[in-house]
Structures are given as C-alpha cells and as structure tokens.
Tab-separated table of C-alpha atoms and ligand atoms in Angstrom:
chain	number	residue	atom	x	y	z
A	903	MET	CA	-2.448	165.166	-78.685
A	904	SER	CA	0.186	167.975	-77.790
A	905	ARG	CA	2.108	167.638	-75.552
A	906	ALA	CA	2.010	169.796	-72.450
A	907	ARG	CA	4.473	171.946	-72.825
A	908	TYR	CA	6.444	173.598	-69.386
A	909	PRO	CA	9.177	177.026	-69.330
A	910	VAL	CA	12.665	175.134	-70.069
A	911	TYR	CA	14.852	176.724	-67.266
A	912	PRO	CA	19.367	177.255	-68.037
A	913	GLU	CA	20.981	175.005	-66.526
A	914	PRO	CA	23.139	176.022	-63.550
A	915	MET	CA	26.594	177.102	-64.575
A	916	ALA	CA	29.174	175.427	-63.912
A	917	ASN	CA	31.123	178.515	-61.792
A	918	GLU	CA	27.493	179.717	-59.961
A	919	PRO	CA	25.861	176.508	-58.296
A	920	TYR	CA	23.563	178.092	-56.189
A	921	ILE	CA	21.492	180.265	-58.275
A	922	ASP	CA	19.049	181.585	-56.030
A	923	GLU	CA	21.931	182.328	-53.202
A	924	PRO	CA	21.037	185.512	-51.224
A	925	PRO	CA	23.943	187.964	-52.503
A	926	ASP	CA	25.079	188.046	-48.988
A	927	HIS	CA	26.642	184.241	-49.037
A	928	ARG	CA	27.507	184.871	-52.902
A	929	ARG	CA	29.906	187.275	-51.687
A	930	ALA	CA	30.494	185.837	-48.652
A	931	ARG	CA	31.562	182.107	-50.203
A	932	LYS	CA	33.276	183.671	-53.303
A	933	MET	CA	35.064	185.823	-50.402
A	934	ALA	CA	35.805	183.270	-47.687
A	935	ALA	CA	37.166	180.511	-51.544
A	936	TRP	CA	39.476	183.804	-52.895
A	937	GLY	CA	41.270	184.185	-49.039
A	938	LEU	CA	41.981	179.580	-48.132
A	939	GLY	CA	43.619	180.302	-52.073
A	940	LEU	CA	45.816	183.067	-50.686
A	941	ALA	CA	46.044	182.414	-47.907
A	942	LEU	CA	47.782	178.653	-49.137
A	943	PHE	CA	49.712	180.976	-51.673
A	944	PRO	CA	53.087	181.232	-49.087
A	945	ILE	CA	53.308	177.472	-49.254
A	946	LEU	CA	53.924	176.887	-52.574
A	947	THR	CA	56.629	180.157	-52.944
A	948	CYS	CA	59.052	178.577	-49.983
A	949	GLY	CA	58.986	175.444	-51.643
A	950	GLY	CA	60.109	177.681	-54.809
A	951	CYS	CA	62.776	179.395	-52.824
A	952	LEU	CA	63.460	176.251	-51.705
A	953	ALA	CA	64.190	174.768	-55.211
A	954	ALA	CA	66.047	177.621	-55.986
A	955	VAL	CA	68.647	176.743	-53.289
A	956	GLU	CA	68.399	173.491	-54.175
A	957	ALA	CA	69.392	174.245	-57.395
A	958	GLY	CA	71.950	176.017	-56.905
A	959	ARG	CA	70.977	179.193	-58.660
A	960	SER	CA	72.279	182.595	-58.924
A	961	GLU	CA	72.020	184.638	-55.436
A	962	GLU	CA	69.928	187.029	-57.706
A	963	ALA	CA	67.153	184.017	-57.735
A	964	VAL	CA	67.225	183.298	-54.997
A	965	TRP	CA	66.187	187.153	-53.900
A	966	ALA	CA	63.747	187.036	-56.493
A	967	SER	CA	62.009	184.154	-55.169
A	968	LEU	CA	62.428	185.574	-51.803
A	969	GLY	CA	60.926	188.611	-53.044
A	970	VAL	CA	58.193	187.147	-54.949
A	971	TRP	CA	57.350	184.685	-51.080
A	972	ALA	CA	57.446	188.093	-49.035
A	973	LEU	CA	54.829	188.543	-51.850
A	974	SER	CA	52.682	185.965	-51.488
A	975	CYS	CA	52.611	185.970	-47.397
A	976	VAL	CA	51.081	190.040	-48.002
A	977	PHE	CA	48.277	187.912	-50.601
A	978	ALA	CA	47.885	185.698	-47.480
A	979	PHE	CA	47.502	187.828	-44.875
A	980	TYR	CA	44.575	189.935	-47.088
A	981	GLY	CA	43.043	186.324	-47.268
A	982	GLY	CA	42.956	185.630	-44.269
A	983	VAL	CA	40.927	189.312	-43.727
A	984	LEU	CA	38.792	188.130	-46.898
A	985	GLY	CA	37.864	184.731	-44.484
A	986	ILE	CA	37.241	187.220	-40.912
A	987	ARG	CA	34.556	189.680	-43.698
A	988	SER	CA	32.717	186.417	-44.850
A	989	GLY	CA	33.006	184.545	-42.172
A	990	ARG	CA	30.889	187.905	-40.954
A	991	LEU	CA	28.867	188.269	-43.524
A	992	ARG	CA	27.648	183.903	-42.953
A	993	PRO	CA	30.116	182.002	-40.512
A	994	SER	CA	31.160	178.828	-42.895
A	995	GLY	CA	34.165	176.211	-42.219
A	996	ARG	CA	35.892	177.645	-45.470
A	997	ALA	CA	35.499	181.227	-43.745
A	998	LYS	CA	37.389	180.245	-40.618
A	999	ALA	CA	39.466	178.178	-42.436
A	1000	ALA	CA	40.792	181.296	-44.375
A	1001	ALA	CA	40.867	183.030	-41.902
A	1002	ILE	CA	42.790	181.215	-39.712
A	1003	LEU	CA	45.295	179.513	-42.155
A	1004	GLY	CA	46.133	183.411	-43.909
A	1005	PHE	CA	47.295	184.445	-40.818
A	1006	ALA	CA	49.684	180.766	-40.080
A	1007	VAL	CA	50.618	179.676	-43.736
A	1008	PRO	CA	53.093	182.689	-43.516
A	1009	ILE	CA	54.249	182.178	-40.450
A	1010	LEU	CA	54.642	178.236	-40.876
A	1011	SER	CA	55.737	178.573	-43.701
A	1012	ALA	CA	58.955	180.966	-42.294
A	1013	ILE	CA	59.638	178.700	-40.132
A	1014	GLY	CA	59.387	175.951	-41.819
A	1015	GLY	CA	61.367	177.058	-45.211
A	1016	PHE	CA	64.699	178.261	-42.687
A	1017	ALA	CA	64.445	174.633	-41.261
A	1018	ALA	CA	64.149	173.308	-44.482
A	1019	GLY	CA	67.857	175.807	-45.458
A	1020	ILE	CA	69.430	174.938	-42.498
A	1021	ALA	CA	69.192	171.295	-43.365
A	1022	MET	CA	70.152	171.744	-46.560
A	1023	ILE	CA	73.744	173.318	-45.941
A	1024	PRO	CA	76.017	170.975	-47.180
A	1025	PHE	CA	79.063	168.983	-44.679
A	1026	GLN	CA	82.031	170.100	-45.039
A	1027	ARG	CA	85.607	168.900	-44.860
A	1028	GLY	CA	89.591	169.754	-45.226
A	1029	ARG	CA	88.974	173.616	-47.363
A	1030	ALA	CA	85.373	173.748	-48.604
A	1031	PHE	CA	84.500	175.511	-52.056
A	1032	ARG	CA	82.875	178.128	-51.465
A	1033	ARG	CA	80.159	179.706	-54.031
A	1034	ARG	CA	77.004	181.937	-53.843
A	1035	GLY	CA	78.103	181.538	-49.902
A	1036	LEU	CA	77.406	177.912	-49.119
A	1037	PRO	CA	80.138	174.923	-49.711
A	1038	GLN	CA	80.075	173.051	-53.275
A	1039	LEU	CA	80.319	169.649	-53.907
A	1040	PRO	CA	81.019	167.288	-56.864
A	1041	GLU	CA	77.380	163.951	-57.537
A	1042	ASP	CA	79.128	161.382	-58.130
A	1043	VAL	CA	78.955	158.927	-61.062
A	1044	ALA	CA	79.265	155.792	-62.881
A	1045	GLY	CA	82.627	155.468	-64.522
A	1046	ASP	CA	86.864	154.542	-64.143
A	1047	GLN	CA	87.853	157.740	-64.319
A	1048	TRP	CA	88.278	158.044	-60.423
A	1049	ARG	CA	89.990	154.923	-60.406
A	1050	ASP	CA	92.742	154.304	-57.894
A	1051	ALA	CA	95.741	151.282	-56.635
A	1052	PRO	CA	93.017	148.192	-56.631
A	1053	ARG	CA	92.527	147.631	-52.994
A	1054	GLU	CA	91.087	144.611	-50.656
A	1055	SER	CA	87.803	144.790	-50.063
A	1056	LEU	CA	86.400	145.972	-46.504
A	1057	THR	CA	84.625	143.912	-45.436
A	1058	VAL	CA	81.251	145.489	-44.121
A	1059	PRO	CA	78.226	143.626	-42.810
A	1060	ALA	CA	75.402	143.226	-45.808
A	1061	ALA	CA	72.843	145.956	-44.280
A	1062	ASP	CA	75.272	148.487	-43.747
A	1063	ARG	CA	76.952	147.950	-47.200
A	1064	SER	CA	76.194	150.379	-49.418
A	1065	ALA	CA	75.181	153.265	-46.454
A	1066	VAL	CA	79.018	153.026	-46.037
A	1067	ALA	CA	80.248	152.924	-49.431
A	1068	ALA	CA	77.577	156.522	-50.086
A	1069	GLY	CA	79.938	157.243	-46.782
A	1070	TRP	CA	83.085	157.488	-48.094
A	1071	ARG	CA	82.392	158.736	-52.008
A	1072	ALA	CA	80.359	161.821	-49.535
A	1073	MET	CA	83.922	162.001	-48.231
A	1074	ALA	CA	85.899	161.903	-51.592
A	1075	ALA	CA	82.821	164.662	-52.802
A	1076	THR	CA	84.170	166.684	-50.428
A	1077	GLU	CA	88.238	166.064	-51.147
A	1078	ALA	CA	86.508	166.833	-55.456
A	1079	ALA	CA	85.944	169.894	-53.651
A	1080	SER	CA	88.788	170.972	-52.187
A	1081	ILE	CA	90.827	170.198	-55.897
A	1082	ALA	CA	88.797	173.428	-56.974
A	1083	ALA	CA	89.289	175.250	-53.898
A	1084	PHE	CA	92.784	175.201	-54.316
A	1085	ALA	CA	93.429	175.984	-57.716
A	1086	SER	CA	90.566	178.625	-56.620
A	1087	LEU	CA	93.639	180.235	-54.057
A	1088	ALA	CA	96.210	179.552	-56.300
A	1089	GLN	CA	94.125	182.144	-58.634
A	1090	GLN	CA	93.216	184.582	-56.257
A	1091	LEU	CA	96.626	184.632	-55.014
A	1092	LEU	CA	98.395	185.414	-58.434
A	1093	ALA	CA	95.291	187.977	-58.905
A	1094	VAL	CA	96.662	189.933	-55.499
A	1095	GLY	CA	100.327	189.451	-55.996
A	1096	ALA	CA	100.563	187.015	-53.222
A	1097	GLU	CA	104.388	185.514	-53.282
A	1098	SER	CA	105.080	182.916	-55.034
A	1099	LEU	CA	105.767	180.039	-52.724
A	1100	LEU	CA	102.052	179.997	-51.219
A	1101	VAL	CA	101.514	179.646	-55.410
A	1102	GLU	CA	103.079	176.811	-55.192
A	1103	TRP	CA	101.710	175.516	-51.749
A	1104	ALA	CA	98.033	176.082	-53.225
A	1105	HIS	CA	98.921	173.693	-56.069
A	1106	ARG	CA	101.025	170.709	-54.101
A	1107	ASP	CA	98.391	171.086	-51.710
A	1108	GLY	CA	95.323	170.659	-54.616
A	1109	LEU	CA	97.375	167.163	-55.491
A	1110	ASP	CA	96.752	166.455	-51.856
A	1111	GLU	CA	93.591	166.338	-53.064
A	1112	ILE	CA	93.526	164.164	-56.241
A	1113	ALA	CA	95.412	161.900	-54.642
A	1114	HIS	CA	92.387	161.638	-51.552
A	1115	ALA	CA	90.123	161.894	-53.802
A	1116	ARG	CA	90.651	158.629	-56.031
A	1117	VAL	CA	91.242	156.847	-52.490
A	1118	CYS	CA	88.233	157.509	-51.696
A	1119	TYR	CA	86.531	156.071	-54.440
A	1120	GLU	CA	88.267	153.216	-54.146
A	1121	VAL	CA	87.569	152.435	-50.826
A	1122	ALA	CA	84.124	153.059	-50.858
A	1123	HIS	CA	84.081	150.086	-54.339
A	1124	SER	CA	86.291	147.773	-52.121
A	1125	ILE	CA	82.552	148.285	-50.380
A	1126	ASP	CA	80.282	147.206	-52.568
A	1127	GLY	CA	82.174	146.845	-55.806
A	1128	ARG	CA	80.980	149.612	-58.125
A	1129	ARG	CA	82.858	151.936	-60.096
A	1130	ARG	CA	81.979	154.944	-59.152
A	1131	GLY	CA	83.479	158.657	-59.665
A	1132	ALA	CA	82.923	162.501	-59.246
A	1133	ALA	CA	80.384	163.396	-61.784
A	1134	PRO	CA	80.876	166.913	-63.864
A	1135	PHE	CA	81.507	169.966	-61.887
A	1136	PRO	CA	80.549	172.416	-62.836
A	1137	ALA	CA	80.276	174.886	-60.408
A	1138	ALA	CA	84.179	174.782	-59.785
A	1139	ILE	CA	84.563	177.521	-62.586
A	1140	LEU	CA	82.223	179.353	-60.766
A	1141	PRO	CA	83.935	182.715	-60.557
A	1142	PRO	CA	84.654	183.565	-56.807
A	1143	ASP	CA	81.329	186.068	-54.636
A	1144	ARG	CA	83.912	188.578	-53.693
A	1145	ALA	CA	86.805	189.782	-56.123
A	1146	PRO	CA	90.040	188.421	-53.119
A	1147	THR	CA	92.260	190.958	-51.536
A	1148	PHE	CA	95.081	190.139	-49.170
A	1149	ARG	CA	92.474	190.690	-46.440
A	1150	THR	CA	89.476	188.003	-47.401
A	1151	LEU	CA	91.961	185.736	-48.865
A	1152	ALA	CA	93.522	185.793	-44.935
A	1153	GLU	CA	90.886	185.496	-43.837
A	1154	GLU	CA	89.837	182.449	-46.002
A	1155	CYS	CA	92.930	180.918	-45.007
A	1156	LEU	CA	92.210	180.960	-41.224
A	1157	ARG	CA	88.584	178.962	-41.822
A	1158	GLU	CA	89.613	177.098	-43.897
A	1159	SER	CA	92.668	175.957	-43.639
A	1160	CYS	CA	93.573	176.325	-40.275
A	1161	VAL	CA	90.722	175.566	-39.031
A	1162	LEU	CA	88.936	173.375	-41.088
A	1163	GLU	CA	91.838	171.133	-42.271
A	1164	ALA	CA	93.392	170.982	-38.583
A	1165	ALA	CA	89.834	170.311	-37.730
A	1166	SER	CA	89.695	166.920	-41.165
A	1167	ALA	CA	93.217	165.966	-39.435
A	1168	HIS	CA	92.346	165.936	-36.114
A	1169	ALA	CA	89.499	163.715	-36.973
A	1170	ALA	CA	91.681	161.701	-39.282
A	1171	ALA	CA	93.900	161.481	-37.061
A	1172	ALA	CA	91.753	160.089	-34.392
A	1173	LEU	CA	89.975	157.618	-36.466
A	1174	VAL	CA	93.005	156.284	-37.061
A	1175	ALA	CA	93.547	155.263	-33.591
A	1176	ALA	CA	90.252	153.570	-32.795
A	1177	PRO	CA	91.535	150.058	-31.850
A	1178	ALA	CA	88.944	148.335	-34.214
A	1179	LEU	CA	89.577	149.796	-37.443
A	1180	ASP	CA	90.060	147.960	-40.507
A	1181	PRO	CA	93.855	148.307	-41.380
A	1182	GLY	CA	93.618	149.255	-44.722
A	1183	VAL	CA	91.338	151.917	-44.507
A	1184	ARG	CA	94.081	153.019	-41.428
A	1185	GLU	CA	97.173	153.768	-44.279
A	1186	VAL	CA	93.722	154.914	-45.777
A	1187	LEU	CA	93.386	157.708	-43.165
A	1188	ARG	CA	96.509	158.473	-41.761
A	1189	THR	CA	97.497	159.167	-45.252
A	1190	ILE	CA	94.536	162.080	-44.748
A	1191	ALA	CA	95.541	163.212	-41.046
A	1192	VAL	CA	99.354	163.388	-42.512
A	1193	ASP	CA	98.491	165.567	-45.592
A	1194	GLU	CA	95.505	167.620	-43.602
A	1195	ALA	CA	97.676	168.855	-41.532
A	1196	ARG	CA	100.368	170.077	-43.462
A	1197	HIS	CA	98.251	172.089	-45.252
A	1198	ALA	CA	96.801	173.286	-42.323
A	1199	GLU	CA	100.735	174.180	-41.983
A	1200	HIS	CA	100.508	175.908	-44.770
A	1201	GLY	CA	97.050	177.378	-43.579
A	1202	TRP	CA	98.525	179.281	-41.140
A	1203	GLU	CA	101.916	180.387	-43.144
A	1204	MET	CA	99.664	182.052	-45.977
A	1205	PHE	CA	97.242	184.166	-43.211
A	1206	ARG	CA	100.511	184.852	-41.805
A	1207	ALA	CA	101.601	186.229	-45.761
A	1208	LEU	CA	98.232	187.926	-46.191
A	1209	ALA	CA	97.641	189.251	-42.942
A	1210	ALA	CA	101.198	191.457	-43.509
A	1211	ARG	CA	100.325	192.612	-46.120
A	1212	ALA	CA	96.395	193.089	-45.784
A	1213	ALA	CA	94.861	196.925	-45.608
A	1214	GLU	CA	92.660	196.273	-43.333
A	1215	PRO	CA	93.158	194.579	-40.219
A	1216	VAL	CA	92.103	190.603	-40.435
A	1217	ARG	CA	88.561	189.873	-38.436
A	1218	THR	CA	90.673	186.906	-36.777
A	1219	GLU	CA	87.578	186.288	-34.144
A	1220	ARG	CA	84.552	186.949	-36.092
A	1221	ILE	CA	85.860	183.592	-37.730
A	1222	LEU	CA	86.442	181.920	-34.947
A	1223	ARG	CA	83.608	182.952	-33.650
A	1224	GLU	CA	81.307	182.206	-37.145
A	1225	LEU	CA	82.426	178.701	-36.864
A	1226	GLU	CA	81.758	178.531	-33.545
A	1227	GLU	CA	78.420	179.782	-34.403
A	1228	SER	CA	77.660	178.086	-37.548
A	1229	ALA	CA	78.788	174.766	-36.156
A	1230	PRO	CA	79.594	172.794	-39.934
A	1231	GLN	CA	77.770	169.405	-40.316
A	1232	ALA	CA	79.330	166.197	-40.381
A	1233	LEU	CA	79.188	163.852	-42.842
A	1234	LEU	CA	77.220	161.592	-41.281
A	1235	ASP	CA	73.463	162.045	-38.653
A	1236	HIS	CA	75.636	159.390	-35.881
A	1237	ASP	CA	78.539	157.155	-34.891
A	1238	ARG	CA	78.128	153.878	-35.848
A	1239	TYR	CA	80.103	153.852	-38.732
A	1240	GLU	CA	83.793	155.117	-37.008
A	1241	ARG	CA	84.308	151.305	-37.265
A	1242	PHE	CA	84.536	151.495	-40.775
A	1243	GLY	CA	86.430	154.770	-40.538
A	1244	LEU	CA	83.801	157.459	-41.044
A	1245	ALA	CA	83.696	160.224	-38.348
A	1246	GLY	CA	80.416	160.857	-37.081
A	1247	PRO	CA	78.282	164.446	-35.676
A	1248	THR	CA	80.574	163.524	-31.897
A	1249	LEU	CA	83.962	163.051	-33.512
A	1250	TRP	CA	83.931	165.951	-36.485
A	1251	ASP	CA	82.139	168.743	-33.543
A	1252	ALA	CA	85.136	167.387	-31.416
A	1253	ALA	CA	88.133	168.252	-33.651
A	1254	VAL	CA	86.362	171.660	-35.219
A	1255	ARG	CA	86.095	172.604	-31.999
A	1256	ARG	CA	89.740	171.635	-30.454
A	1257	ALA	CA	91.065	172.717	-34.102
A	1258	ILE	CA	89.356	176.798	-33.197
A	1259	GLN	CA	90.697	176.251	-29.524
A	1260	GLU	CA	93.995	175.836	-30.868
A	1261	ALA	CA	93.873	178.995	-33.512
A	1262	ARG	CA	93.382	180.941	-31.071
A	1263	GLU	CA	96.388	179.683	-28.988
A	1264	ARG	CA	97.905	180.561	-31.936
A	1265	LEU	CA	96.950	183.625	-32.378
A	1266	GLU	CA	96.947	184.355	-29.201
A	1267	LEU	CA	100.708	184.064	-28.701
A	1268	ARG	CA	101.381	185.494	-32.468
A	1269	ALA	CA	99.084	189.329	-30.879
A	1270	ALA	CA	101.650	188.621	-27.773
A	1271	ALA	CA	104.555	188.244	-29.385
B	2049	FE2	FE1	91.908	165.926	-48.143
B	2050	FE2	FE1	92.944	169.218	-47.082
C-alpha cells in the first residue's frame, strides 16, 4: 500500500510569522515595531548620560553622551512618525504606543534626567573641592588610617545608629575633600604669584581640615564601632577646570571661604548652642566652628589681596546670586539628627543665607570705603 503524498509547506520563518499577511499590513506591523523600538531609545541613552556623570567621567564624555541622547531623541521622534504612519495603514495598539511614546519619551527623559541630575549633586560644607563643575568627595573604606584620639561612645538609639554614623562619615568626607581643596588652592596661589602669606594660610587651613576629618571619622566609630576612613580619592589630583587668575581665585575665595566656610561655622555654632547635644560632640563642633570661622576670615583677607591684583572686575554679585539660586545641599534631608550634631536642611539653609547676607554687607562696606 502506498502512502498518500501530501505537499510539504515550508515552516514560517521566525521573523515572518504572518506568511499570508497582506503587504500593507506587514508594512504597518514592521513600521509599528520599529517605531516603538526607536521611541524607547532615549530612556537607554538618558541612563547612559547619568551614569557618565555619576562615574565622574571627563567633561568630553558627558558632552558626548548628551549628544548621543539628543540624537536618540531625533530617532524617537521618527519612531513617533512611523507609529502614526503605521496606524494609518492598519490601526493597532503597537502603532498607537509608538505614536505616543515617540513624542512623550524624549520630553519625559529630559525632565527625569534633569531631576536625577539635580539629585546627584553632592552636598557640600566648607571649602568644596570642585572639579568638572561638581564638588568631589571621597568614599569611605574599612581601615584605621584616619583614626583620632579614642572617644567615649556616643549614645544613639539602635534604630538611628547606622544612619547617624553614616552622617558623621559624610561630614568627614567633606572635610577630607577640603584638604584637597586647600592643597590645590596653595598650588594655584603659587601659580599666579600670590603673596607667600596666602600660601601659608592655605596650608595651615588644610592642616585643620585633616584634624576635622580625623575627628569626624572617630565620632562615627564611637557610634557604630566600625573603623572606617577616606577611601582612595583619585579626583584629588585632577587639575582645576580652568587656568587660575587673580580674578578666578578671588571669586573662588568669595564663594568657598567667605560664604561656605562661614556657613559651616554658623551651622556648627548653632548646633553647639542646642541644649540637648552630647557634651563630647559639643566639644568637636565648637573646635570646628572656631576653625571654620578663621578659615572664612582668611578667605576675606585672600579675597581682598587677590581682587586688588585682578586684571578684570571680580563678579561678586554674580557669585552671591549663584549661591542663592543653587541653594547648596545639606548633609541630610531632615532635621531629626541635630541632637547628634548633624545639621539638617533648615539649619544649613539658614546658615548659608546668613553667610550670603553678611558677605553682601561686607562687600557694600568695602565698596563704600
Ligand atoms: Fe573643616
Ligand atoms: Fe574649613
């Protein structure tokens, strides 16, 4: 008996499942698929931009990733157009999604990226070490290279212990970054030929910051018993973003010392005055308040000396306005740990505004003299 022979049809290819599909429908389906893929592209590139900023890549790398994101937005708009054209040929959910997302995703990724970028700006205290336009801070790592004289344990409720210790280590990181800031300041003062007294102050103030960093790491240790210090900080040897001049250094002194170090002194002094503060922490903050106030005064002396030798006018009002508008971020996003010596946003904001106001008054007095 012979077997019936049936015609053998080829199996549909994986990428062509609709073998009997009318050509128009096939075109519409492919256009919708491409449109949807292109529409989602800016999400990936926006993530890449944020990763480049977070990783502290070079300014060129950040600009290049922004360029790729802008190009991906053009592709996304084209994806939206493909979605509209596909929907005209054959309405489908995918075509509608591509048409909407093609125009919505570039806008949403721009808004989301901007918000995330703002949130990624590190907090700052005292003289910040700015490179590539942002304050740079070291991480912390296990080790005893930054230990100070042993301290009595600071009593913190168990639920808050790790957060308060992390706050003190974050404060230590700002102090460690200030060491790099003063070292760089000393080099830049030498580079422009400033008076030796200014170079000496930069070094002396940098030594204070070493002591501040050590004592802050030690307070953190007294809270959670973990011995940690500043991690390797490769950004410390990055060159300044621009070649120093008397004018740029005077403006830097106004921003970093006359205002931000004065703000640190005000914030520390306000915490010292709080009656519920731990006595051991009070002593630490009192020392920091006195030192930061001295750094701010050195800043004013440096500002006067540098501004007098600047070839162009120093843009004092612009610096103060930028500080007001940028509202330097606090160490914490709440005020609950002031009794443990950590300034929250209310206190820090008031300290910065007071320092800006004082700077404006001193500059007006100077102009009137
Ligand atoms: Fe300090
Ligand atoms: Fe300082």
